[in-house]
Amino acid sequence: MPLNRRTFLGRSAAAGAGVAMAGGAVAAPAEAQTHSHGSGRPSKRYSFTVMGTTDLHGNVFNWDYFTDREFDDKAHNDVGLAKISTLVNQIREEKGRRNTLLIDAGDTIQGTQLSYYYAKVDPITAKHGPVHPMAQSMNAIGYDAAALGNHEFNYGIPVLRKFEEQCDFPLLGANALDAKTLRPAFPPYFMKSLRTPYGRDVRVAVLGLTNPGIAIWDKQNVQGKMTFPGLEEQAAKWVPKLRSMGADVVIVSAHSGSSGTSSYGDQLPYVENAAGLVAEQVPGIDAILVGHAHTEIAEYFVENKETGKRVVLSEPLKWGQRLTLFDFDLVWSKGRWVVEKVGAKVLNSNTVAEDPEITKLLGDEHEKVVAYVNQVIGTSTAAMTTAQAPWKDEPLIDLINHVQVETVKAALAGGAYAAVPVLSQASCFSRTAKVPAGEVTIKDAAGLYPFENTLEARLLTGAQLKEYLEFSARYYVQTAAGAPVDTSKLTNAGSIPDYNYDVVSGVTYEIDIAKPAGSRIVNLAFEGKPVDGAAEFVLAVNNYRASGGGAFPHIAGAKQLWANSEEIRNTIITWVQAKGTLDPAEFAAVGWKLTRDGVPVF
C-alpha cells in the first residue's frame, strides 16, 4: 500500500495505540502507586506528563531554507518537528501514551520559506489546495491542543481559518474575541480525561491565551474583526469556570513571555509578556507553558499572591530546539485528585535523530520549497554580507533601504506629499545574510528579510527623527574614548535584539558611543546641512515598527501617508528580478558611523 498522508496517519495512529497500551501496562506501577497514611489507609497516587513546544515558526525539518543547508548555530542546536517527534515518541514509550499530553504555545505557521510557500506560493486556501505542512506534521505527531500566536495572523484570517480546519486539534485563544459579539472567536480551552487505575479520571484543562499585540502588529488583518484583551483579565474569567467544570489540573498555554514587559509602548493598555503576571494574579493555575519571547526557561516558579501557591512556568526554546516536560504528581484527597507536586524540565532536540515518518510524510513539500528558493532572479557584481552590519553601514542594509525608498516614492508620486524627502529605516535581521558575487537566488534576497513585515510611509519632523535615532542608539554599550573595542561586547546593550536597532538612510549622522544613551546622535544632516527640527520627512518603515513594535518614539502616532500589504521581502525579490543586476555602486553609501569624541571607531 503506498504511504500517503491518510495511510500514514492511520498506520501511526494504530502504532501509537499499540505503544500507549504497551507503555501504559509497563508504566502503570510507576504512576499509579499507593502509599500509606499514618492511619494505615493507602493513598491513591497518579502521575502524568504534559509535553510542550512553542514558536515552531514553520520548522518541520532540521533545515535552513535561507542557507539551503542543515540548520546549525554556535550552540549546535537543531530545529524542527521531525526532531520533536522523536523526543515525543520516547516520552510516550517511557510514560505510557495515555499518561501524556502534547500542547503548543503558538507562532506555528510563519517563519520559514516552507510556511511562506504554503501561505503565498501554493496557498492552502486555494480550491483543492494543499494541506499545510505544519498541520500534517502536528497531526501525525498527535498534538492535543495549541494556543494561537501573534504570527498566526500574519497571512490574514482566511489562511488561519483554513489551517485551523486542517488541524486535528483545537487552536485555542480565550482572549481572541469576535469584535462584534465579544465572544471567543476560537475555542478558549481544551479538556481531556486521563484514565487512572482507580475508577476516577483526572480531568486536565488547557486554557489558551494569545498576545494582545496582535491588535497592533496585524491591525490590517484584524481591525474590526477581532479584539484581544489582556491575558490576566481573561485567565481570571476562565480559570474558575474550568475548575467549576471539574478540572483537577489547569494548565495555561500562553503566547506571552514571562518578563512583564511590553515592546509596543503605550499603544495598548495590556502587557505583552504577561505569563508571570497571570501566575501571580490568577489563583487556580498549576502550570504555564510560556511562548513568544524566544528564550529558554526550563523551570521557573511564581508564587500566587492570593493563595501563596507556587506555579511552575517553562518556555522551551524556539523552532523546536527544546521540548518542555511538565511532570505532575497527584494524590487522591477528600474525594478528588489534588496536585501534590509539579516540576518542569526541557529536552534538547539535538540529542536525537529526525523521525523518519515525519521526514517521509513531508519530503515532497520540502523538495518543492528547496527548488523554489534556489530560483535565480539576478546577478550581483560583488559579494555582500551582513556580518558587520550591527556596527558598520553595510551595502546589504543600504539595499533594503534603497528598495523601500523607491517603493514609497513611487507610491506618493503625484500626491500631496510627493515633494517631501523620503528616508527609510532598516535593521540587521540576520548577521548571516549574504549575497554572492554572480548568481542571486530567491533565498539570497529573502535571507535579508526573514520577517513577514509590510511597508508603510509615516510623516515625521526633524526633531522627532533625532529622538527616534537616539532611541535606536541605546543598542550600543557605552565605550570610553581610547578604550579597546570588542565587537562581540559592543552591541545589544540592555538585551536589545538586533531587529530593534534601526539605521536610517537619506540622512547622515554619527553615533558617539562614548556618550551616554540619549545624547549620542551627532552631526545629523540632510543633503549636507544640519537637519531642521521643524522640517518634514517621510519615513519608509515596516509595519511592526510603525505599529509600536520596539516602542520607538513618535512613529506609532505619526500620520500614515501610505501602507502596502505586500511583504517587504517580496518587494526586494521583485526589485532584484526587475533590475537584473545588483551593483553596490548604485545603492551603497556610508550614511552613518560610530565615533568617540569625533574619531571614527572603525
Coordinates of C-alpha atoms in Angstrom, one line a residue:
M1 CA 0.0 0.0 0.0
P2 CA 1.5 3.4 -1.0
L3 CA 2.3 5.6 2.0
N4 CA 0.2 8.7 1.6
R5 CA -0.9 11.1 4.3
R6 CA -4.1 9.2 5.1
T7 CA -2.5 5.7 5.3
F8 CA 0.4 7.2 7.3
L9 CA -1.9 8.8 9.8
G10 CA -3.9 5.6 10.1
R11 CA -0.9 3.5 10.5
S12 CA 0.8 5.8 13.0
A13 CA -2.5 6.0 15.0
A14 CA -2.6 2.2 15.2
A15 CA 1.1 2.1 16.1
G16 CA 0.5 4.9 18.7
A17 CA -2.4 3.0 20.2
G18 CA -0.1 -0.1 20.5
V19 CA 2.6 1.9 22.2
A20 CA 0.0 3.5 24.5
M21 CA -1.3 0.1 25.6
A22 CA 2.1 -1.4 25.9
G23 CA 3.5 1.7 27.6
G24 CA 0.5 2.1 29.8
A25 CA 0.8 -1.5 31.0
V26 CA 4.5 -1.2 31.7
A27 CA 4.3 2.2 33.2
A28 CA 1.2 1.7 35.4
P29 CA 3.1 0.8 38.6
A30 CA 5.2 3.9 38.3
E31 CA 2.4 6.4 38.0
A32 CA -0.3 4.6 40.0
Q33 CA 1.2 4.0 43.3
T34 CA -0.4 3.6 46.7
H35 CA 1.3 4.8 49.9
S36 CA 0.0 4.5 53.4
H37 CA -1.1 7.5 55.5
G38 CA -0.4 7.4 59.2
S39 CA -3.9 5.9 59.6
G40 CA -2.7 2.8 57.7
R41 CA -5.0 3.5 54.8
P42 CA -3.2 3.6 51.4
S43 CA -3.3 6.9 49.5
K44 CA -4.0 6.8 45.8
R45 CA -1.5 8.4 43.5
Y46 CA -1.2 9.1 39.8
S47 CA 1.5 10.8 37.7
F48 CA 1.3 12.1 34.2
T49 CA 3.4 14.3 31.9
V50 CA 2.5 17.3 29.7
M51 CA 4.9 17.9 26.8
G52 CA 5.1 21.4 25.3
T53 CA 6.6 23.2 22.3
T54 CA 6.3 26.9 21.3
D55 CA 7.4 29.3 18.5
L56 CA 7.8 26.5 16.0
H57 CA 7.7 29.1 13.2
G58 CA 7.2 26.8 10.3
N59 CA 10.1 24.4 11.2
V60 CA 9.5 20.8 10.3
F61 CA 12.9 19.8 9.1
N62 CA 16.4 20.5 10.7
W63 CA 16.9 22.7 7.7
D64 CA 17.7 26.4 7.0
Y65 CA 16.0 27.4 3.7
F66 CA 17.9 30.7 3.7
T67 CA 21.3 29.0 3.5
D68 CA 19.9 25.8 1.9
R69 CA 21.7 23.5 4.2
E70 CA 21.2 21.7 7.5
F71 CA 20.4 24.1 10.4
D72 CA 23.3 24.9 12.7
D73 CA 24.2 27.6 15.2
K74 CA 27.1 28.3 17.6
A75 CA 25.5 26.1 20.3
H76 CA 24.8 23.3 17.7
N77 CA 21.1 23.4 18.3
D78 CA 18.8 21.6 16.0
V79 CA 15.3 22.6 14.9
G80 CA 12.1 21.2 13.6
L81 CA 9.1 19.0 14.4
A82 CA 10.8 15.9 12.9
K83 CA 13.2 16.0 15.9
I84 CA 10.5 16.9 18.4
S85 CA 8.5 13.8 17.1
T86 CA 11.4 11.5 18.1
L87 CA 11.5 13.0 21.6
V88 CA 7.7 12.8 22.0
N89 CA 7.8 9.1 21.0
Q90 CA 10.5 8.4 23.6
I91 CA 8.5 10.1 26.4
R92 CA 5.2 8.3 25.3
E93 CA 7.0 5.0 25.4
E94 CA 8.6 5.7 28.8
K95 CA 5.4 7.1 30.5
G96 CA 2.7 5.3 28.5
R97 CA 0.9 7.3 25.9
R98 CA -2.3 7.5 27.9
N99 CA -0.4 9.3 30.7
T100 CA 0.8 12.1 28.4
L101 CA -0.5 15.2 26.7
L102 CA 1.2 17.3 24.0
I103 CA 0.5 21.0 23.6
D104 CA 2.0 24.1 21.9
A105 CA 2.0 27.8 22.8
G106 CA 1.8 29.4 19.3
D107 CA 3.6 31.0 16.4
T108 CA 3.3 28.0 14.1
I109 CA 2.6 29.0 10.5
Q110 CA 5.1 31.8 9.8
G111 CA 8.9 31.9 9.8
T112 CA 10.4 29.7 7.2
Q113 CA 10.2 29.6 3.4
L114 CA 8.3 26.3 3.9
S115 CA 5.5 28.1 5.8
Y116 CA 5.6 31.1 3.4
Y117 CA 5.3 28.8 0.3
Y118 CA 2.1 27.2 1.5
A119 CA 0.6 30.6 2.5
K120 CA 1.5 32.5 -0.6
V121 CA 3.1 30.5 -3.5
D122 CA 0.9 27.3 -3.3
P123 CA -1.6 28.6 -0.8
I124 CA -3.6 26.2 1.4
T125 CA -6.6 28.5 0.8
A126 CA -6.8 27.7 -3.0
K127 CA -9.6 25.4 -4.2
H128 CA -8.3 21.9 -3.8
G129 CA -5.2 23.5 -2.2
P130 CA -2.6 21.5 -0.2
V131 CA -2.7 20.6 3.5
H132 CA -0.3 22.9 5.4
P133 CA 3.0 21.1 6.3
M134 CA 2.6 22.2 9.9
A135 CA -0.9 20.7 10.1
Q136 CA 0.3 17.5 8.5
S137 CA 3.2 17.1 10.9
M138 CA 1.4 18.2 14.1
N139 CA -1.5 15.9 13.3
A140 CA 0.9 13.0 12.7
I141 CA 2.7 13.6 15.9
G142 CA -0.6 13.8 17.8
Y143 CA -0.8 17.2 19.3
D144 CA -3.8 17.7 21.7
A145 CA -4.1 21.5 21.5
A146 CA -2.2 24.6 20.5
A147 CA -2.6 28.2 21.6
L148 CA -2.7 30.9 18.9
G149 CA 0.5 33.0 18.4
N150 CA 0.5 36.6 17.1
H151 CA 2.3 35.4 13.9
E152 CA -0.7 33.1 13.1
F153 CA -2.5 36.3 11.9
N154 CA 0.3 37.5 9.5
Y155 CA -1.2 35.9 6.4
G156 CA -4.8 37.1 7.2
I157 CA -7.7 35.4 8.9
P158 CA -8.7 33.1 5.9
V159 CA -5.3 31.4 5.9
L160 CA -5.5 30.9 9.7
R161 CA -9.1 29.6 9.5
K162 CA -8.0 27.1 6.7
F163 CA -5.1 26.0 8.9
E164 CA -7.4 25.6 11.8
E165 CA -9.7 23.4 9.7
Q166 CA -6.8 21.2 8.6
C167 CA -5.6 20.6 12.2
D168 CA -6.9 17.5 14.1
F169 CA -6.6 19.5 17.4
P170 CA -8.1 22.8 18.5
L171 CA -6.3 26.2 18.2
L172 CA -7.0 28.0 21.5
G173 CA -7.5 31.7 22.2
A174 CA -9.6 32.7 25.2
N175 CA -8.6 36.3 24.6
A176 CA -9.2 36.4 20.8
L177 CA -12.7 37.7 20.7
D178 CA -15.1 38.5 17.9
A179 CA -15.1 42.3 17.6
K180 CA -18.9 42.5 17.3
T181 CA -20.2 39.9 19.8
L182 CA -17.1 39.9 22.1
R183 CA -17.4 36.2 22.3
P184 CA -14.3 33.9 21.8
A185 CA -13.5 33.6 18.1
F186 CA -11.6 30.4 18.8
P187 CA -12.1 27.7 21.4
P188 CA -10.9 29.1 24.8
Y189 CA -9.9 25.8 26.3
F190 CA -9.4 22.1 25.8
M191 CA -10.2 19.4 28.4
K192 CA -9.2 15.8 28.5
S193 CA -9.7 13.0 30.9
L194 CA -6.8 10.8 31.8
R195 CA -7.7 7.3 33.0
T196 CA -6.3 6.2 36.3
P197 CA -6.4 2.7 37.8
Y198 CA -8.8 3.9 40.5
G199 CA -12.0 4.5 38.5
R200 CA -11.9 8.3 38.8
D201 CA -10.3 10.0 35.8
V202 CA -8.0 13.1 36.2
R203 CA -9.6 15.9 34.2
V204 CA -6.9 18.2 32.7
A205 CA -7.9 21.6 31.3
V206 CA -5.6 23.6 28.9
L207 CA -6.5 27.3 28.7
G208 CA -5.1 29.0 25.6
L209 CA -4.1 32.7 25.7
T210 CA -2.6 34.7 22.8
N211 CA -0.9 38.1 22.6
P212 CA -2.7 41.4 22.8
G213 CA -0.1 42.9 20.5
I214 CA -1.9 41.3 17.5
A215 CA -4.3 44.3 17.6
I216 CA -1.3 46.5 16.7
W217 CA 1.1 44.2 14.7
D218 CA -1.6 42.8 12.4
K219 CA -4.0 45.7 12.5
Q220 CA -4.8 45.5 8.8
N221 CA -5.8 41.8 9.2
V222 CA -7.8 42.0 12.4
Q223 CA -9.2 45.6 12.8
G224 CA -13.0 45.5 13.1
K225 CA -13.0 41.7 13.1
M226 CA -11.3 40.6 16.4
T227 CA -10.2 42.2 19.6
F228 CA -7.5 40.9 22.0
P229 CA -8.0 41.8 25.7
G230 CA -5.3 41.2 28.4
L231 CA -4.2 37.8 29.4
E232 CA -4.7 38.3 33.2
E233 CA -8.3 39.5 32.7
Q234 CA -9.3 36.6 30.6
A235 CA -7.4 34.0 32.7
A236 CA -9.3 35.4 35.8
K237 CA -12.5 34.8 33.9
W238 CA -11.8 31.3 32.6
V239 CA -9.8 29.5 35.3
P240 CA -12.7 29.5 37.9
K241 CA -15.0 28.3 35.1
L242 CA -12.7 25.4 34.3
R243 CA -12.4 24.5 38.0
S244 CA -16.2 24.5 38.3
M245 CA -16.5 22.3 35.3
G246 CA -14.5 19.7 37.2
A247 CA -10.9 20.4 36.1
D248 CA -8.5 18.7 38.6
V249 CA -5.5 20.3 36.8
V250 CA -5.4 23.6 35.0
I251 CA -2.6 24.4 32.6
V252 CA -2.3 27.7 30.7
S253 CA -0.7 27.7 27.2
A254 CA 0.2 31.4 26.8
H255 CA 1.8 33.0 23.8
S256 CA 3.2 35.7 26.0
G257 CA 6.7 35.9 27.7
S258 CA 7.2 35.9 31.4
S259 CA 9.0 39.2 32.0
G260 CA 6.1 41.6 32.5
T261 CA 7.3 43.9 29.7
S262 CA 5.8 45.3 26.5
S263 CA 7.5 46.3 23.3
Y264 CA 4.6 48.4 22.0
G265 CA 4.9 51.3 24.4
D266 CA 1.6 52.9 25.4
Q267 CA -0.3 51.8 22.2
L268 CA -2.3 49.2 24.2
P269 CA -3.3 49.1 27.9
Y270 CA -2.3 45.4 28.0
V271 CA 1.0 43.7 28.9
E272 CA 2.8 41.8 26.0
N273 CA 4.8 39.4 28.2
A274 CA 2.3 38.6 30.9
A275 CA 2.7 34.9 31.7
G276 CA 4.4 35.7 35.1
L277 CA 1.6 38.2 36.0
V278 CA -1.0 35.6 35.2
A279 CA 0.6 33.1 37.5
E280 CA 0.9 35.8 40.2
Q281 CA -2.6 37.2 40.0
V282 CA -4.9 34.4 39.0
P283 CA -5.4 31.6 41.5
G284 CA -6.1 28.0 40.4
I285 CA -3.4 27.6 37.8
D286 CA -0.9 24.6 38.2
A287 CA 1.5 25.3 35.3
I288 CA 2.1 27.7 32.4
L289 CA 3.6 26.8 29.0
V290 CA 5.2 30.1 28.0
G291 CA 5.8 31.3 24.4
H292 CA 6.6 34.4 22.3
A293 CA 9.8 35.6 23.9
H294 CA 12.2 33.1 22.2
T295 CA 14.0 32.5 25.4
E296 CA 14.7 29.2 27.2
I297 CA 13.2 28.8 30.7
A298 CA 13.5 25.2 31.9
E299 CA 11.7 25.7 35.2
Y300 CA 10.6 28.9 36.9
F301 CA 8.3 29.2 39.9
V302 CA 6.0 32.2 40.6
E303 CA 4.1 32.5 43.8
N304 CA 0.4 33.3 43.5
K305 CA -0.3 36.4 45.6
E306 CA -3.8 35.3 46.7
T307 CA -3.1 31.6 47.6
G308 CA 0.7 31.5 48.2
K309 CA 0.8 28.5 45.9
R310 CA 3.8 28.2 43.6
V311 CA 3.0 28.0 39.9
V312 CA 5.6 26.4 37.6
L313 CA 6.4 28.1 34.2
S314 CA 8.5 26.7 31.4
E315 CA 9.4 28.1 28.0
P316 CA 11.1 25.7 25.6
L317 CA 13.5 27.3 23.1
K318 CA 12.0 28.3 19.7
W319 CA 11.8 26.4 16.4
G320 CA 11.6 23.0 18.0
Q321 CA 15.0 23.3 19.7
R322 CA 13.6 22.1 23.0
L323 CA 10.7 20.2 24.4
T324 CA 9.3 21.1 27.8
L325 CA 8.2 18.3 30.1
F326 CA 5.8 19.2 33.0
D327 CA 5.7 16.2 35.4
F328 CA 2.6 16.1 37.6
D329 CA 2.2 14.0 40.8
L330 CA -1.4 13.8 42.0
V331 CA -2.8 12.4 45.2
W332 CA -6.5 11.4 45.9
S333 CA -7.7 13.6 48.8
K334 CA -11.2 14.2 50.1
G335 CA -12.9 12.7 47.1
R336 CA -10.8 14.5 44.4
W337 CA -7.5 14.5 42.7
V338 CA -5.1 17.2 44.0
V339 CA -1.8 18.2 42.5
E340 CA 0.9 17.3 45.1
K341 CA 3.9 18.2 43.1
V342 CA 4.7 19.6 39.7
G343 CA 8.1 20.3 38.1
A344 CA 9.4 21.1 34.7
K345 CA 12.5 20.5 32.5
V346 CA 13.5 20.8 28.9
L347 CA 14.9 18.2 26.5
N348 CA 17.3 19.2 23.7
S349 CA 16.3 18.2 20.2
N350 CA 19.9 17.9 19.1
T351 CA 20.2 14.7 21.1
V352 CA 18.0 12.7 18.7
A353 CA 17.6 11.9 15.0
E354 CA 14.7 13.2 13.0
D355 CA 11.7 10.9 13.0
P356 CA 11.8 9.2 9.5
E357 CA 8.0 9.0 9.5
I358 CA 7.8 12.8 9.6
T359 CA 10.5 13.4 7.0
K360 CA 8.9 10.8 4.7
L361 CA 5.5 12.4 5.2
L362 CA 6.7 15.8 4.1
G363 CA 9.6 15.0 1.7
D364 CA 7.7 16.2 -1.4
E365 CA 6.8 19.6 0.2
H366 CA 10.4 20.1 1.4
E367 CA 11.8 19.4 -2.1
K368 CA 9.3 21.8 -3.7
V369 CA 10.4 24.6 -1.4
V370 CA 14.1 23.9 -1.9
A371 CA 13.6 24.2 -5.7
Y372 CA 11.6 27.4 -5.2
V373 CA 14.3 29.2 -3.0
N374 CA 17.0 28.2 -5.4
Q375 CA 15.5 30.0 -8.4
V376 CA 17.9 32.5 -9.9
I377 CA 16.5 36.1 -10.0
G378 CA 19.5 38.1 -10.9
T379 CA 23.3 38.6 -10.6
S380 CA 25.5 40.7 -8.3
T381 CA 28.7 42.5 -9.2
A382 CA 30.1 41.9 -5.7
A383 CA 29.8 39.7 -2.7
M384 CA 28.0 41.3 0.2
T385 CA 27.3 40.3 3.8
T386 CA 25.6 41.5 7.0
A387 CA 28.3 40.1 9.3
Q388 CA 29.4 43.6 10.4
A389 CA 26.1 45.4 9.8
P390 CA 25.3 45.8 13.5
W391 CA 28.3 48.3 13.8
K392 CA 29.0 49.4 10.2
D393 CA 26.9 50.8 7.4
E394 CA 26.9 47.8 5.0
P395 CA 25.6 47.7 1.4
L396 CA 23.1 44.9 2.1
I397 CA 21.2 47.1 4.6
D398 CA 21.5 50.0 2.2
L399 CA 19.9 47.7 -0.4
I400 CA 16.8 47.2 1.8
N401 CA 16.5 51.0 2.4
H402 CA 17.0 51.8 -1.3
V403 CA 14.2 49.4 -2.3
Q404 CA 11.9 50.9 0.4
V405 CA 12.7 54.5 -0.6
E406 CA 12.0 53.7 -4.3
T407 CA 8.7 51.9 -3.5
V408 CA 7.4 54.8 -1.2
K409 CA 8.5 57.5 -3.7
A410 CA 6.6 55.7 -6.5
A411 CA 3.5 55.3 -4.2
L412 CA 3.5 59.0 -3.2
A413 CA 4.2 60.4 -6.7
G414 CA 1.7 63.0 -7.9
G415 CA 0.2 63.3 -4.4
A416 CA 0.3 66.0 -1.7
Y417 CA 3.5 64.6 -0.2
A418 CA 5.4 63.9 -3.4
A419 CA 7.9 66.6 -2.7
V420 CA 8.7 65.6 0.9
P421 CA 12.1 63.9 1.2
V422 CA 11.8 60.1 1.8
L423 CA 14.0 58.4 4.4
S424 CA 14.0 54.7 5.3
Q425 CA 14.6 52.5 8.3
A426 CA 16.0 49.0 8.3
S427 CA 17.5 46.6 10.8
C428 CA 20.1 43.8 10.5
F429 CA 17.7 40.9 11.0
S430 CA 20.3 38.3 10.4
R431 CA 24.1 38.6 10.8
T432 CA 24.5 35.6 8.4
A433 CA 22.6 37.1 5.4
K434 CA 24.8 37.3 2.3
V435 CA 24.6 37.8 -1.5
P436 CA 27.4 36.1 -3.5
A437 CA 29.1 37.7 -6.5
G438 CA 27.4 36.2 -9.5
E439 CA 24.0 34.5 -9.5
V440 CA 21.5 35.7 -6.9
T441 CA 18.6 33.4 -5.9
I442 CA 15.3 33.9 -4.1
K443 CA 16.9 32.5 -0.9
D444 CA 19.7 35.1 -1.0
A445 CA 17.2 38.0 -1.3
A446 CA 14.7 36.5 1.1
G447 CA 17.5 36.0 3.7
L448 CA 17.9 39.8 4.0
Y449 CA 14.3 40.0 5.4
P450 CA 13.2 36.8 7.2
F451 CA 10.1 38.5 8.7
E452 CA 6.7 38.9 7.1
N453 CA 6.7 42.7 7.6
T454 CA 5.0 45.1 5.2
L455 CA 5.8 48.6 4.2
E456 CA 4.3 51.9 5.3
A457 CA 5.0 55.6 4.9
R458 CA 4.8 57.8 8.0
L459 CA 5.4 61.6 8.4
L460 CA 8.0 62.8 11.0
T461 CA 9.7 66.1 11.8
G462 CA 13.4 66.5 12.0
A463 CA 13.2 66.8 15.8
Q464 CA 11.2 63.5 16.0
L465 CA 13.7 61.8 13.7
K466 CA 16.6 62.8 16.0
E467 CA 14.7 61.3 19.0
Y468 CA 14.0 58.2 17.0
L469 CA 17.7 57.8 16.2
E470 CA 18.7 58.4 19.9
F471 CA 16.3 55.7 21.0
S472 CA 17.8 53.3 18.4
A473 CA 21.4 54.1 19.5
R474 CA 20.7 52.8 23.0
Y475 CA 21.7 49.5 21.4
Y476 CA 25.4 50.2 21.9
V477 CA 27.3 49.6 25.1
Q478 CA 28.9 52.9 26.3
T479 CA 32.6 52.7 25.4
A480 CA 35.0 55.4 26.6
A481 CA 37.3 57.1 24.0
G482 CA 40.6 55.3 23.8
A483 CA 39.2 52.1 25.5
P484 CA 39.6 48.9 23.4
V485 CA 36.5 48.0 21.3
D486 CA 35.4 44.4 21.2
T487 CA 32.6 44.0 18.7
S488 CA 31.3 40.9 20.5
K489 CA 30.5 43.1 23.5
L490 CA 29.7 46.4 21.7
T491 CA 26.1 45.8 20.8
N492 CA 22.8 44.5 22.3
A493 CA 23.0 46.8 25.4
G494 CA 20.2 46.0 27.8
S495 CA 19.4 42.8 25.8
I496 CA 18.1 44.9 22.8
P497 CA 17.8 42.5 19.9
D498 CA 19.4 43.3 16.5
Y499 CA 15.9 43.7 15.0
N500 CA 15.2 46.6 17.4
Y501 CA 18.2 48.6 16.2
D502 CA 17.3 50.8 13.2
V503 CA 19.6 52.6 10.8
V504 CA 18.0 55.4 8.8
S505 CA 19.1 56.2 5.2
G506 CA 18.6 59.5 3.4
V507 CA 20.4 61.5 6.2
T508 CA 23.9 61.3 7.5
Y509 CA 24.8 61.1 11.2
E510 CA 27.3 59.8 13.7
I511 CA 26.7 57.8 16.9
D512 CA 29.1 58.8 19.7
I513 CA 29.3 55.6 21.8
A514 CA 31.5 57.3 24.4
K515 CA 28.4 59.4 25.4
P516 CA 25.5 58.0 27.5
A517 CA 22.4 56.7 25.7
G518 CA 20.1 59.6 24.8
S519 CA 22.8 62.0 23.7
R520 CA 24.7 60.1 21.1
I521 CA 23.5 61.4 17.7
V522 CA 26.0 63.9 16.3
N523 CA 26.1 65.9 13.1
L524 CA 22.6 64.8 11.9
A525 CA 22.4 66.3 8.4
F526 CA 20.2 66.2 5.2
E527 CA 21.9 67.0 1.9
G528 CA 24.9 68.3 3.8
K529 CA 23.0 70.7 6.0
P530 CA 22.0 70.3 9.7
V531 CA 18.5 68.8 10.0
D532 CA 15.9 71.5 10.9
G533 CA 13.8 70.3 13.8
A534 CA 10.7 71.6 12.1
A535 CA 11.4 70.1 8.7
E536 CA 9.1 67.3 7.5
F537 CA 10.3 63.9 6.3
V538 CA 8.5 60.8 5.1
L539 CA 9.9 57.6 6.7
A540 CA 9.6 54.3 4.9
V541 CA 9.0 52.0 7.8
N542 CA 7.9 48.4 8.4
N543 CA 4.5 47.7 9.9
Y544 CA 6.0 46.2 13.1
R545 CA 7.9 49.4 13.9
A546 CA 5.0 51.7 12.7
S547 CA 2.6 49.9 15.0
G548 CA 4.7 50.4 18.1
G549 CA 6.9 47.3 17.9
G550 CA 10.1 48.1 19.8
A551 CA 8.4 51.1 21.4
F552 CA 10.4 53.6 19.2
P553 CA 9.2 57.2 19.9
H554 CA 6.8 59.2 17.7
I555 CA 6.4 56.6 14.9
A556 CA 3.2 54.8 16.1
G557 CA 1.4 58.2 16.4
A558 CA 2.8 59.6 13.2
K559 CA 0.5 60.4 10.3
Q560 CA 0.2 57.4 7.9
L561 CA 0.6 58.5 4.3
W562 CA 0.5 55.1 2.7
A563 CA 0.6 51.4 3.5
N564 CA 1.1 48.2 1.5
S565 CA 0.0 44.6 2.1
E566 CA 2.9 43.1 0.2
E567 CA 5.8 41.7 2.3
I568 CA 8.9 43.8 2.1
R569 CA 10.8 40.6 1.3
N570 CA 8.8 40.1 -1.8
T571 CA 9.2 43.7 -2.8
I572 CA 13.0 43.1 -2.6
I573 CA 12.8 39.9 -4.7
T574 CA 10.6 41.6 -7.3
W575 CA 13.0 44.6 -7.4
V576 CA 16.1 42.4 -7.9
Q577 CA 14.2 40.5 -10.7
A578 CA 13.3 43.7 -12.5
K579 CA 16.8 45.2 -12.1
G580 CA 18.6 42.0 -13.2
T581 CA 22.0 43.2 -11.9
L582 CA 22.9 44.3 -8.3
D583 CA 25.7 46.8 -8.3
P584 CA 26.5 48.3 -4.8
A585 CA 27.8 51.5 -6.5
E586 CA 24.1 52.2 -7.3
F587 CA 22.7 52.0 -3.8
A588 CA 25.5 51.7 -1.2
A589 CA 26.8 54.8 0.7
V590 CA 28.2 55.3 4.2
G591 CA 25.4 57.4 5.8
W592 CA 26.2 56.7 9.4
K593 CA 29.2 55.7 11.5
L594 CA 30.2 55.0 15.1
T595 CA 32.5 57.7 16.6
R596 CA 34.1 58.6 20.0
D597 CA 34.7 62.3 20.5
G598 CA 34.6 62.8 16.8
V599 CA 37.0 60.0 16.0
P600 CA 35.6 57.1 13.9
V601 CA 35.6 53.7 15.7
F602 CA 36.1 51.7 12.5

